[in-house]
XYZ file of N, CA and C in Angstrom:
807
model
N 202.447 89.566 -24.002
C 202.217 88.723 -25.161
C 201.132 87.697 -24.847
N 200.227 87.504 -25.781
C 199.142 86.542 -25.581
C 199.519 85.137 -26.031
N 200.655 84.986 -26.712
C 201.106 83.683 -27.175
C 201.468 82.783 -25.998
N 201.343 81.469 -26.201
C 201.784 80.530 -25.179
C 202.878 79.622 -25.723
N 203.582 80.087 -26.778
C 204.636 79.291 -27.387
C 205.875 79.228 -26.496
N 206.469 78.035 -26.431
C 207.697 77.803 -25.680
C 208.775 77.384 -26.672
N 209.867 78.145 -26.748
C 210.941 77.828 -27.692
C 212.159 77.303 -26.951
N 212.821 76.334 -27.562
C 214.052 75.748 -27.032
C 215.122 75.871 -28.103
N 216.207 76.587 -27.811
C 217.297 76.681 -28.777
C 218.195 75.452 -28.642
N 219.015 75.214 -29.667
C 219.901 74.049 -29.610
C 219.117 72.768 -29.443
N 217.944 72.698 -30.077
C 216.998 71.612 -29.799
C 217.426 70.257 -30.336
N 218.458 70.217 -31.170
C 218.936 68.919 -31.648
C 220.116 68.410 -30.837
N 220.563 69.206 -29.873
C 221.671 68.795 -29.015
C 221.222 67.799 -27.959
N 222.183 67.246 -27.232
C 221.879 66.205 -26.252
C 220.933 66.697 -25.155
N 221.146 67.916 -24.662
C 220.264 68.464 -23.627
C 218.984 69.015 -24.232
N 219.105 69.787 -25.310
C 217.928 70.403 -25.919
C 216.887 69.389 -26.348
N 217.342 68.299 -26.949
C 216.399 67.278 -27.395
C 215.642 66.679 -26.208
N 216.338 66.469 -25.092
C 215.668 65.909 -23.920
C 214.671 66.897 -23.315
N 214.985 68.192 -23.387
C 214.031 69.194 -22.903
C 212.757 69.133 -23.738
N 212.918 69.090 -25.066
C 211.744 69.011 -25.942
C 210.952 67.741 -25.666
N 211.639 66.628 -25.507
C 210.945 65.367 -25.222
C 210.152 65.463 -23.924
N 210.716 66.131 -22.931
C 210.010 66.289 -21.659
C 208.816 67.224 -21.814
N 208.979 68.288 -22.581
C 207.875 69.220 -22.810
C 206.696 68.524 -23.490
N 206.985 67.563 -24.347
C 205.916 66.848 -25.046
C 205.022 66.059 -24.088
N 205.523 65.816 -22.874
C 204.700 65.168 -21.848
C 203.894 66.177 -21.025
N 204.189 67.466 -21.221
C 203.592 68.489 -20.366
C 202.661 69.444 -21.092
N 202.912 69.690 -22.371
C 202.092 70.641 -23.133
C 201.817 70.068 -24.523
N 200.781 70.556 -25.218
C 200.512 70.098 -26.578
C 201.692 70.426 -27.498
N 201.959 69.577 -28.476
C 203.126 69.794 -29.348
C 203.101 71.112 -30.115
N 201.903 71.628 -30.429
C 201.850 72.869 -31.200
C 202.348 74.071 -30.405
N 202.490 73.920 -29.084
C 203.016 75.012 -28.259
C 204.541 75.028 -28.220
N 205.182 74.013 -28.764
C 206.639 73.879 -28.664
C 207.302 74.316 -29.963
N 208.312 75.159 -29.832
C 209.117 75.598 -30.973
C 210.539 75.097 -30.754
N 210.994 74.210 -31.622
C 212.354 73.680 -31.543
C 213.225 74.463 -32.511
N 214.189 75.206 -31.976
C 215.051 76.064 -32.794
C 216.388 75.357 -33.003
N 216.781 75.221 -34.272
C 217.959 74.425 -34.600
C 218.591 74.942 -35.884
N 219.888 74.740 -36.043
C 220.565 75.181 -37.272
C 220.140 74.352 -38.483
N 219.848 73.073 -38.264
C 219.467 72.194 -39.369
C 218.121 71.545 -39.061
N 217.021 72.160 -39.493
C 215.685 71.624 -39.200
C 215.480 70.194 -39.676
N 216.215 69.759 -40.679
C 216.051 68.400 -41.191
C 216.384 67.353 -40.128
N 217.219 67.738 -39.159
C 217.590 66.792 -38.107
C 216.418 66.475 -37.172
N 215.383 67.321 -37.201
C 214.256 67.133 -36.289
C 212.966 66.843 -37.051
N 213.088 66.127 -38.157
C 211.909 65.788 -38.951
C 210.912 64.981 -38.138
N 211.404 64.172 -37.220
C 210.495 63.363 -36.395
C 209.636 64.242 -35.490
N 210.202 65.368 -35.026
C 209.421 66.277 -34.191
C 208.388 67.027 -35.017
N 208.767 67.398 -36.226
C 207.807 68.033 -37.127
C 206.609 67.119 -37.346
N 206.873 65.846 -37.516
C 205.800 64.875 -37.738
C 204.889 64.749 -36.524
N 205.416 65.090 -35.351
C 204.621 64.998 -34.124
C 203.880 66.299 -33.817
N 204.049 67.319 -34.657
C 203.325 68.571 -34.467
C 204.118 69.685 -33.829
N 205.410 69.438 -33.552
C 206.272 70.486 -32.999
C 206.669 71.440 -34.122
N 206.708 72.743 -33.811
C 207.175 73.726 -34.783
C 208.705 73.732 -34.782
N 209.300 73.268 -35.844
C 210.760 73.257 -35.962
C 211.170 74.445 -36.825
N 211.982 75.346 -36.251
C 212.383 76.565 -36.951
C 213.898 76.684 -37.028
N 214.356 77.272 -38.130
C 215.782 77.488 -38.322
C 216.252 78.682 -37.506
N 217.296 78.465 -36.718
C 217.886 79.555 -35.948
C 219.343 79.268 -35.681
N 220.210 80.201 -36.044
C 221.655 80.036 -35.898
C 222.174 81.137 -34.978
N 222.896 80.771 -33.928
C 223.405 81.743 -32.967
C 224.254 82.828 -33.625
N 224.870 82.511 -34.757
C 225.734 83.472 -35.435
C 225.002 84.312 -36.482
N 223.706 84.063 -36.672
C 222.940 84.772 -37.700
C 221.669 85.366 -37.080
N 221.769 86.584 -36.530
C 220.635 87.230 -35.848
C 219.327 87.227 -36.626
N 219.319 87.459 -37.952
C 218.040 87.448 -38.671
C 217.304 86.111 -38.559
N 218.054 85.012 -38.543
C 217.393 83.706 -38.411
C 216.782 83.555 -37.027
N 217.429 84.125 -36.022
C 216.914 84.050 -34.656
C 215.643 84.885 -34.509
N 215.638 86.056 -35.121
C 214.454 86.914 -35.042
C 213.234 86.204 -35.631
N 213.427 85.513 -36.749
C 212.323 84.770 -37.356
C 211.933 83.570 -36.495
N 212.932 82.905 -35.933
C 212.659 81.708 -35.137
C 211.879 82.035 -33.868
N 212.092 83.235 -33.307
C 211.460 83.597 -32.036
C 210.137 84.346 -32.219
N 209.642 84.437 -33.426
C 208.388 85.152 -33.669
C 207.249 84.562 -32.840
N 206.571 85.430 -32.071
C 205.412 85.058 -31.242
C 205.752 84.105 -30.097
N 207.028 83.954 -29.779
C 207.428 83.086 -28.664
C 207.268 83.850 -27.347
N 206.629 83.207 -26.381
C 206.427 83.838 -25.070
C 207.522 83.469 -24.077
N 207.951 82.214 -24.113
C 208.950 81.722 -23.168
C 210.078 81.073 -23.957
N 211.314 81.494 -23.684
C 212.451 81.000 -24.451
C 213.491 80.375 -23.539
N 213.931 79.180 -23.901
C 215.060 78.555 -23.222
C 216.291 78.711 -24.107
N 217.254 79.473 -23.630
C 218.532 79.618 -24.311
C 219.489 78.576 -23.740
N 219.744 77.542 -24.526
C 220.736 76.544 -24.129
C 222.095 77.055 -24.579
N 223.014 77.143 -23.637
C 224.293 77.782 -23.912
C 225.014 77.135 -25.090
N 225.692 77.968 -25.842
C 226.427 77.527 -27.019
C 227.579 76.597 -26.627
N 227.894 75.613 -27.468
C 229.051 74.744 -27.206
C 230.375 75.379 -27.606
N 230.320 76.608 -28.131
C 231.529 77.317 -28.559
C 232.514 77.452 -27.386
N 233.794 77.182 -27.632
C 234.797 77.230 -26.574
C 235.425 78.615 -26.411
N 235.457 79.389 -27.478
C 236.017 80.738 -27.384
C 235.053 81.635 -26.613
N 235.526 82.198 -25.508
C 234.643 82.955 -24.614
C 233.988 84.141 -25.309
N 234.761 84.938 -26.024
C 234.207 86.139 -26.664
C 233.122 85.769 -27.673
N 233.391 84.769 -28.476
C 232.401 84.376 -29.474
C 231.162 83.778 -28.813
N 231.389 83.010 -27.765
C 230.256 82.384 -27.066
C 229.331 83.442 -26.481
N 229.908 84.431 -25.816
C 229.106 85.507 -25.233
C 228.371 86.274 -26.327
N 229.054 86.533 -27.448
C 228.415 87.245 -28.562
C 227.225 86.449 -29.099
N 227.362 85.133 -29.189
C 226.260 84.297 -29.650
C 225.071 84.403 -28.690
N 225.357 84.349 -27.409
C 224.288 84.454 -26.414
C 223.605 85.821 -26.484
N 224.392 86.855 -26.712
C 223.807 88.191 -26.830
C 222.948 88.308 -28.088
N 223.320 87.605 -29.145
C 222.488 87.583 -30.353
C 221.115 86.997 -30.041
N 221.110 85.929 -29.262
C 219.840 85.301 -28.890
C 219.016 86.239 -28.024
N 219.651 86.845 -27.044
C 218.952 87.751 -26.135
C 218.324 88.921 -26.886
N 219.068 89.481 -27.816
C 218.561 90.621 -28.592
C 217.402 90.214 -29.489
N 217.497 89.032 -30.062
C 216.451 88.570 -30.978
C 215.177 88.186 -30.247
N 215.304 87.871 -28.959
C 214.149 87.423 -28.177
C 213.477 88.570 -27.442
N 213.586 89.766 -27.979
C 213.071 90.954 -27.302
C 211.581 90.865 -27.024
N 210.843 90.092 -27.826
C 209.405 90.013 -27.624
C 208.969 88.955 -26.635
N 209.894 88.131 -26.166
C 209.537 87.057 -25.230
C 209.232 87.615 -23.840
N 208.312 86.963 -23.152
C 207.958 87.383 -21.790
C 208.966 86.893 -20.758
N 209.655 85.784 -21.068
C 210.596 85.206 -20.106
C 211.743 84.536 -20.859
N 212.974 84.836 -20.429
C 214.159 84.201 -20.988
C 214.789 83.319 -19.915
N 214.920 82.034 -20.219
C 215.543 81.073 -19.311
C 216.884 80.675 -19.916
N 217.934 80.744 -19.114
C 219.284 80.489 -19.629
C 219.958 79.350 -18.873
N 220.514 78.381 -19.615
C 221.266 77.304 -18.961
C 222.682 77.784 -18.697
N 222.912 78.204 -17.478
C 224.189 78.737 -17.048
C 225.015 77.619 -16.411
N 225.905 77.987 -15.516
C 226.813 77.004 -14.922
C 227.032 77.346 -13.458
N 227.191 76.322 -12.637
C 227.439 76.543 -11.214
C 228.633 77.482 -11.013
N 228.443 78.474 -10.170
C 229.509 79.423 -9.879
C 229.515 80.636 -10.781
N 228.568 80.697 -11.743
C 228.564 81.817 -12.692
C 228.122 83.126 -12.051
N 227.686 83.087 -10.808
C 227.346 84.323 -10.122
C 228.601 85.103 -9.731
N 229.774 84.460 -9.878
C 231.046 85.115 -9.544
C 231.963 85.087 -10.769
N 232.834 86.078 -10.914
C 233.816 86.031 -12.012
C 234.718 84.827 -11.828
N 235.121 84.224 -12.914
C 235.998 83.069 -12.821
C 236.571 82.702 -14.166
N 237.634 81.912 -14.170
C 238.278 81.530 -15.422
C 237.581 80.326 -16.064
N 238.062 79.954 -17.225
C 237.596 78.735 -17.864
C 236.135 78.789 -18.251
N 235.439 77.685 -17.995
C 234.057 77.542 -18.447
C 233.134 78.563 -17.790
N 233.500 79.037 -16.603
C 232.650 79.977 -15.875
C 232.602 81.351 -16.522
N 233.660 81.751 -17.192
C 233.800 83.124 -17.676
C 232.657 83.549 -18.596
N 232.359 82.725 -19.595
C 231.308 83.088 -20.551
C 229.939 83.113 -19.892
N 229.706 82.192 -18.971
C 228.405 82.154 -18.295
C 228.219 83.375 -17.393
N 229.270 83.764 -16.691
C 229.183 84.952 -15.838
C 228.879 86.188 -16.675
N 229.570 86.320 -17.810
C 229.358 87.469 -18.682
C 227.953 87.459 -19.272
N 227.465 86.278 -19.615
C 226.113 86.181 -20.187
C 225.056 86.531 -19.149
N 225.219 86.031 -17.936
C 224.268 86.380 -16.879
C 224.235 87.890 -16.673
N 225.403 88.517 -16.656
C 225.469 89.967 -16.458
C 224.772 90.698 -17.600
N 224.969 90.205 -18.816
C 224.352 90.845 -19.981
C 222.836 90.707 -19.948
N 222.356 89.562 -19.517
C 220.907 89.346 -19.439
C 220.298 90.230 -18.348
N 220.975 90.315 -17.211
C 220.482 91.183 -16.133
C 220.413 92.634 -16.596
N 221.409 93.044 -17.354
C 221.496 94.439 -17.790
C 220.327 94.840 -18.686
N 219.684 93.879 -19.324
C 218.539 94.196 -20.182
C 217.313 94.562 -19.358
N 217.290 94.147 -18.087
C 216.137 94.409 -17.235
C 214.931 93.542 -17.558
N 215.136 92.552 -18.409
C 214.010 91.714 -18.824
C 213.819 90.533 -17.884
N 212.597 89.997 -17.772
C 212.354 88.835 -16.910
C 213.206 87.643 -17.355
N 213.837 86.992 -16.391
C 214.737 85.895 -16.729
C 214.816 84.892 -15.588
N 215.355 83.727 -15.918
C 215.669 82.690 -14.939
C 217.010 82.097 -15.334
N 217.875 81.855 -14.346
C 219.149 81.207 -14.613
C 219.126 79.790 -14.043
N 219.409 78.819 -14.888
C 219.542 77.427 -14.461
C 221.036 77.104 -14.463
N 221.646 77.146 -13.298
C 223.093 76.922 -13.212
C 223.367 75.427 -13.085
N 223.670 74.827 -14.227
C 223.882 73.392 -14.288
C 225.273 73.004 -13.803
N 225.416 71.791 -13.255
C 226.742 71.277 -12.905
C 227.323 70.536 -14.115
N 228.475 69.913 -13.935
C 228.965 69.015 -14.975
C 227.995 67.838 -15.096
N 227.913 67.293 -16.294
C 226.990 66.182 -16.525
C 227.552 64.870 -15.974
N 226.691 64.115 -15.296
C 227.060 62.761 -14.881
C 227.452 61.933 -16.100
N 226.793 62.231 -17.226
C 227.028 61.475 -18.461
C 228.492 61.547 -18.920
N 229.220 62.579 -18.494
C 230.627 62.696 -18.880
C 231.504 61.703 -18.125
N 230.989 61.201 -16.996
C 231.757 60.279 -16.161
C 231.213 58.854 -16.226
N 229.910 58.738 -16.385
C 229.275 57.420 -16.429
C 228.906 57.126 -17.876
N 229.683 56.262 -18.498
C 229.493 55.969 -19.919
C 229.901 54.527 -20.183
N 229.714 54.101 -21.417
C 229.964 52.704 -21.767
C 231.413 52.288 -21.528
N 232.323 53.248 -21.542
C 233.726 52.928 -21.327
C 234.018 52.341 -19.954
N 233.092 52.519 -19.015
C 233.301 51.967 -17.676
C 233.294 50.443 -17.679
N 232.776 49.858 -18.741
C 232.789 48.398 -18.815
C 234.218 47.848 -18.798
N 235.156 48.675 -19.214
C 236.560 48.251 -19.195
C 237.037 47.960 -17.777
N 236.423 48.636 -16.791
C 236.816 48.405 -15.405
C 236.484 46.997 -14.959
N 235.415 46.443 -15.512
C 235.046 45.072 -15.179
C 236.069 44.095 -15.745
N 236.684 44.475 -16.869
C 237.667 43.599 -17.500
C 239.023 43.694 -16.808
N 239.397 44.909 -16.402
C 240.697 45.093 -15.750
C 240.623 44.898 -14.241
N 239.422 45.017 -13.678
C 239.275 44.909 -12.231
C 239.741 46.135 -11.495
N 239.816 47.277 -12.210
C 240.330 48.496 -11.577
C 239.666 49.739 -12.169
N 239.382 50.706 -11.305
C 238.879 52.013 -11.718
C 239.837 53.065 -11.183
N 240.211 54.007 -12.022
C 241.139 55.051 -11.594
C 240.525 56.433 -11.769
N 241.051 57.389 -11.024
C 240.665 58.790 -11.195
C 241.718 59.659 -10.532
N 241.644 60.954 -10.807
C 242.536 61.905 -10.151
C 241.764 62.829 -9.239
N 240.705 62.319 -8.605
C 239.801 63.151 -7.808
C 240.111 63.148 -6.315
N 241.134 62.396 -5.899
C 241.514 62.314 -4.482
C 240.369 61.832 -3.604
N 239.448 61.103 -4.208
C 238.330 60.565 -3.435
C 237.304 61.596 -3.022
N 237.394 62.818 -3.560
C 236.456 63.879 -3.195
C 235.135 63.706 -3.948
N 234.106 64.429 -3.472
C 232.780 64.283 -4.035
C 232.562 65.074 -5.317
N 231.647 64.565 -6.139
C 231.240 65.241 -7.371
C 229.733 65.453 -7.332
N 229.299 66.673 -7.631
C 227.864 67.011 -7.563
C 227.221 67.005 -8.947
N 227.654 66.126 -9.817
C 227.145 66.080 -11.189
C 225.661 65.711 -11.213
N 225.035 65.967 -12.345
C 223.627 65.589 -12.540
C 223.455 65.075 -13.966
N 222.497 64.206 -14.155
C 222.259 63.659 -15.490
C 221.566 64.695 -16.367
N 221.787 64.587 -17.676
C 221.087 65.470 -18.602
C 219.579 65.290 -18.469
N 219.157 64.067 -18.230
C 217.717 63.810 -18.102
C 217.118 64.603 -16.951
N 217.801 64.624 -15.814
C 217.303 65.383 -14.665
C 217.324 66.882 -14.948
N 218.390 67.363 -15.566
C 218.493 68.791 -15.857
C 217.456 69.216 -16.895
N 217.166 68.339 -17.841
C 216.113 68.622 -18.823
C 214.756 68.689 -18.139
N 214.536 67.805 -17.182
C 213.281 67.825 -16.443
C 213.109 69.102 -15.642
N 214.199 69.571 -15.030
C 214.153 70.825 -14.272
C 213.836 71.995 -15.191
N 214.467 72.013 -16.363
C 214.214 73.091 -17.315
C 212.766 73.081 -17.770
N 212.226 71.902 -18.050
C 210.840 71.794 -18.498
C 209.874 72.298 -17.431
N 210.200 72.055 -16.165
C 209.362 72.561 -15.075
C 209.330 74.081 -15.080
N 210.497 74.699 -15.205
C 210.579 76.161 -15.208
C 209.844 76.747 -16.408
N 209.912 76.061 -17.541
C 209.280 76.565 -18.757
C 207.758 76.454 -18.740
N 207.219 75.610 -17.886
C 205.776 75.337 -17.925
C 205.026 75.677 -16.651
N 205.713 76.177 -15.641
C 205.038 76.526 -14.390
C 205.403 77.951 -13.985
N 204.526 78.637 -13.276
C 204.794 80.032 -12.876
C 205.660 80.111 -11.624
N 206.108 81.321 -11.320
C 206.780 81.592 -10.060
C 208.289 81.502 -10.073
N 208.894 81.441 -11.246
C 210.347 81.292 -11.312
C 211.075 82.577 -11.712
N 210.347 83.561 -12.174
C 210.958 84.786 -12.678
C 211.892 85.409 -11.641
N 213.106 85.750 -12.089
C 214.084 86.394 -11.217
C 214.914 85.429 -10.393
N 214.631 84.126 -10.522
C 215.359 83.144 -9.723
C 216.627 82.685 -10.433
N 217.608 82.278 -9.635
C 218.821 81.625 -10.132
C 218.932 80.317 -9.357
N 218.778 79.210 -10.066
C 218.801 77.896 -9.430
C 220.184 77.262 -9.573
N 220.783 76.887 -8.446
C 222.035 76.136 -8.452
C 221.673 74.659 -8.427
N 221.814 74.002 -9.556
C 221.336 72.635 -9.707
C 222.465 71.640 -9.452
N 222.330 70.839 -8.418
C 223.354 69.854 -8.079
C 222.710 68.498 -7.855
N 223.393 67.467 -8.315
C 222.949 66.110 -8.051
C 223.530 65.624 -6.732
N 223.153 64.421 -6.298
C 223.700 63.867 -5.056
C 225.191 63.600 -5.192
N 225.952 63.946 -4.167
C 227.396 63.737 -4.215
C 227.744 62.265 -4.381
N 228.770 62.015 -5.184
C 229.289 60.662 -5.322
C 230.799 60.754 -5.469
N 231.486 59.665 -5.237
C 232.936 59.624 -5.365
C 233.336 58.475 -6.284
N 234.539 58.534 -6.796
C 235.020 57.445 -7.649
C 235.201 56.141 -6.867
N 235.666 56.165 -5.610
C 235.677 54.912 -4.847
C 234.269 54.319 -4.722
N 233.266 55.184 -4.544
C 231.887 54.700 -4.492
C 231.478 54.127 -5.847
N 231.885 54.786 -6.919
C 231.561 54.293 -8.250
C 232.184 52.925 -8.490
N 233.393 52.706 -7.985
C 234.030 51.393 -8.122
C 233.187 50.319 -7.444
N 232.640 50.643 -6.277
C 231.783 49.681 -5.573
C 230.495 49.417 -6.344
N 229.923 50.470 -6.912
C 228.696 50.314 -7.693
C 228.950 49.430 -8.912
N 230.055 49.673 -9.594
C 230.387 48.871 -10.767
C 230.648 47.418 -10.388
N 231.324 47.205 -9.264
C 231.602 45.842 -8.809
C 230.308 45.082 -8.547
N 229.340 45.766 -7.932
C 228.053 45.126 -7.657
C 227.282 44.887 -8.950
N 227.373 45.849 -9.883
C 226.631 45.733 -11.134
C 227.175 44.605 -12.007
N 228.500 44.523 -12.122
C 229.111 43.498 -12.972
C 229.411 42.204 -12.219
N 229.182 42.244 -10.905
C 229.397 41.064 -10.061
C 230.830 40.539 -10.190
N 231.752 41.481 -10.070
C 233.173 41.137 -10.115
C 233.940 42.154 -9.279
N 235.020 41.759 -8.615
C 235.783 42.716 -7.800
C 236.390 43.821 -8.663
N 236.239 45.059 -8.218
C 236.839 46.204 -8.902
C 237.462 47.103 -7.840
N 238.761 47.290 -7.910
C 239.454 48.127 -6.935
C 239.565 49.552 -7.472
N 239.897 50.465 -6.558
C 240.049 51.870 -6.943
C 241.493 52.297 -6.735
N 242.015 53.097 -7.687
C 243.382 53.608 -7.577
C 243.426 55.041 -8.093
N 244.222 55.875 -7.411
C 244.407 57.262 -7.844
C 245.365 57.319 -9.035
N 244.867 57.811 -10.140
C 245.694 58.042 -11.319
C 244.963 59.010 -12.234
N 245.405 60.260 -12.324
C 244.717 61.245 -13.159
C 244.622 60.780 -14.609
N 243.506 61.043 -15.256
C 243.343 60.635 -16.651
C 244.088 61.582 -17.584
N 244.400 61.129 -18.781
C 245.023 62.029 -19.754
C 243.960 62.887 -20.417
N 244.397 63.940 -21.103
C 243.473 64.731 -21.908
C 242.598 65.678 -21.110
N 241.516 66.154 -21.734
C 240.646 67.174 -21.136
C 240.021 66.771 -19.806
N 239.759 65.475 -19.613
C 239.117 65.050 -18.368
C 239.992 65.295 -17.152
N 241.293 65.460 -17.355
C 242.181 65.699 -16.216
C 241.806 66.998 -15.501
N 241.306 67.973 -16.260
C 240.884 69.252 -15.669
C 239.718 69.042 -14.716
N 238.732 68.253 -15.147
C 237.568 68.000 -14.291
C 237.976 67.230 -13.039
N 238.867 66.266 -13.206
C 239.310 65.488 -12.050
C 240.070 66.375 -11.068
N 240.870 67.303 -11.600
C 241.607 68.224 -10.727
C 240.642 69.109 -9.937
N 239.601 69.602 -10.603
C 238.609 70.413 -9.895
C 237.985 69.623 -8.749
N 237.630 68.380 -9.045
C 237.030 67.549 -8.003
C 237.996 67.353 -6.839
N 239.273 67.140 -7.141
C 240.271 66.891 -6.097
C 240.434 68.076 -5.162
N 240.130 69.276 -5.646
C 240.230 70.470 -4.804
C 238.969 70.699 -3.971
N 237.958 69.872 -4.184
C 236.695 70.045 -3.464
C 235.760 71.030 -4.137
N 236.108 71.473 -5.348
C 235.324 72.502 -6.033
C 233.976 71.991 -6.517
N 233.783 70.663 -6.548
C 232.528 70.113 -7.061
C 231.672 69.516 -5.946
N 231.864 69.978 -4.729
C 231.108 69.410 -3.610
C 229.975 70.310 -3.123
N 229.794 71.465 -3.754
C 228.696 72.368 -3.386
C 227.355 71.659 -3.576
N 226.459 71.808 -2.602
C 225.171 71.126 -2.665
C 224.018 72.093 -2.394
N 222.917 71.931 -3.149
C 221.673 72.647 -2.855
C 220.523 71.670 -3.084
N 219.330 72.093 -2.717
C 218.133 71.263 -2.942
C 217.362 71.740 -4.170
N 217.929 72.662 -4.956
C 217.191 73.256 -6.070
C 216.751 72.241 -7.116
N 217.629 71.315 -7.477
C 217.270 70.334 -8.506
C 216.147 69.435 -8.007
N 216.253 68.983 -6.775
C 215.198 68.142 -6.200
C 213.867 68.882 -6.167
N 213.907 70.168 -5.823
C 212.684 70.960 -5.748
C 212.013 71.063 -7.119
N 212.792 71.340 -8.152
C 212.223 71.492 -9.490
C 211.728 70.165 -10.051
N 212.431 69.085 -9.719
C 212.014 67.773 -10.220
C 210.829 67.203 -9.443
N 210.702 67.609 -8.181
C 209.658 67.027 -7.340
C 210.014 65.621 -6.898
N 211.289 65.284 -6.960
C 211.789 63.968 -6.537
C 213.290 64.067 -6.322
N 213.864 63.008 -5.771
C 215.309 62.975 -5.587
C 215.999 62.858 -6.953
N 217.076 63.596 -7.189
C 217.818 63.440 -8.442
C 218.440 62.051 -8.546
N 218.802 61.675 -9.745
C 219.355 60.352 -10.028
C 220.680 60.133 -9.308
N 220.794 59.020 -8.605
C 222.033 58.673 -7.911
C 223.019 58.040 -8.886
N 224.257 57.915 -8.455
C 225.266 57.302 -9.306
C 224.926 55.836 -9.574
N 224.349 55.157 -8.598
C 223.968 53.759 -8.788
C 222.883 53.616 -9.836
N 221.916 54.508 -9.799
C 220.832 54.468 -10.780
C 221.333 54.867 -12.166
N 222.303 55.790 -12.210
C 222.875 56.190 -13.497
C 223.588 55.019 -14.160
N 224.307 54.247 -13.358
C 225.001 53.064 -13.890
C 224.000 52.024 -14.360
N 222.970 51.809 -13.589
C 221.946 50.820 -13.969
C 221.244 51.235 -15.257
N 220.941 52.524 -15.395
C 220.248 53.011 -16.604
C 221.134 52.853 -17.823
N 222.446 53.038 -17.653
C 223.364 52.882 -18.771
C 223.440 51.441 -19.211
């Protein structure tokens, strides 16, 4: 294909929007195609010269139109929780992108192996993409630092205590900003075809986070083990087993710098 268009699906989402914003620093806006279910949400990008196209993971005809003349496509994984439907959505994108020279997929750490939960759909999608024989890149993202470092941490300054159910083990999370930067690098530079990048941020622990918060708010904050209620308890349990301590240099290599530390994440927030 002679086109140099770069398309990003899910472009109005938290990660997709940051990828597009990063691309705007690297390539002219007319080369960027932002694919989204509701183009009206990206009117500001249209005004900047980005091609905003309608594309719905559940409607293959819209995807075929959205990917017209696209050379490089970033498939940002669907937020759908049902594994079968999620995989079907990803396969719709893959089939519609038949004319693209390169398909980049935001996968998940550990998706190279079969596994339950969040890993299952990513493993199946990677297998389906490989089976097509088409050029591809897998960006295996970790859990987002943003899920742990948020405005709610200010409550720790008021109570003087931070709790978690992680047993003090390390977490290899990364910020969406860093992961968006890594994706933008892959989309705009050669030499990535056939690669699977395991993207991990610098390890941090909740006791360390308590110290960072204490220094930031200039007040004593102690740490105590207490698993959180709700969905976050699953992530804390994974951390407690050591499942989130895997480390590679892939994210640093793609960024060309050290990934964001927990201290810097708190300061930025």
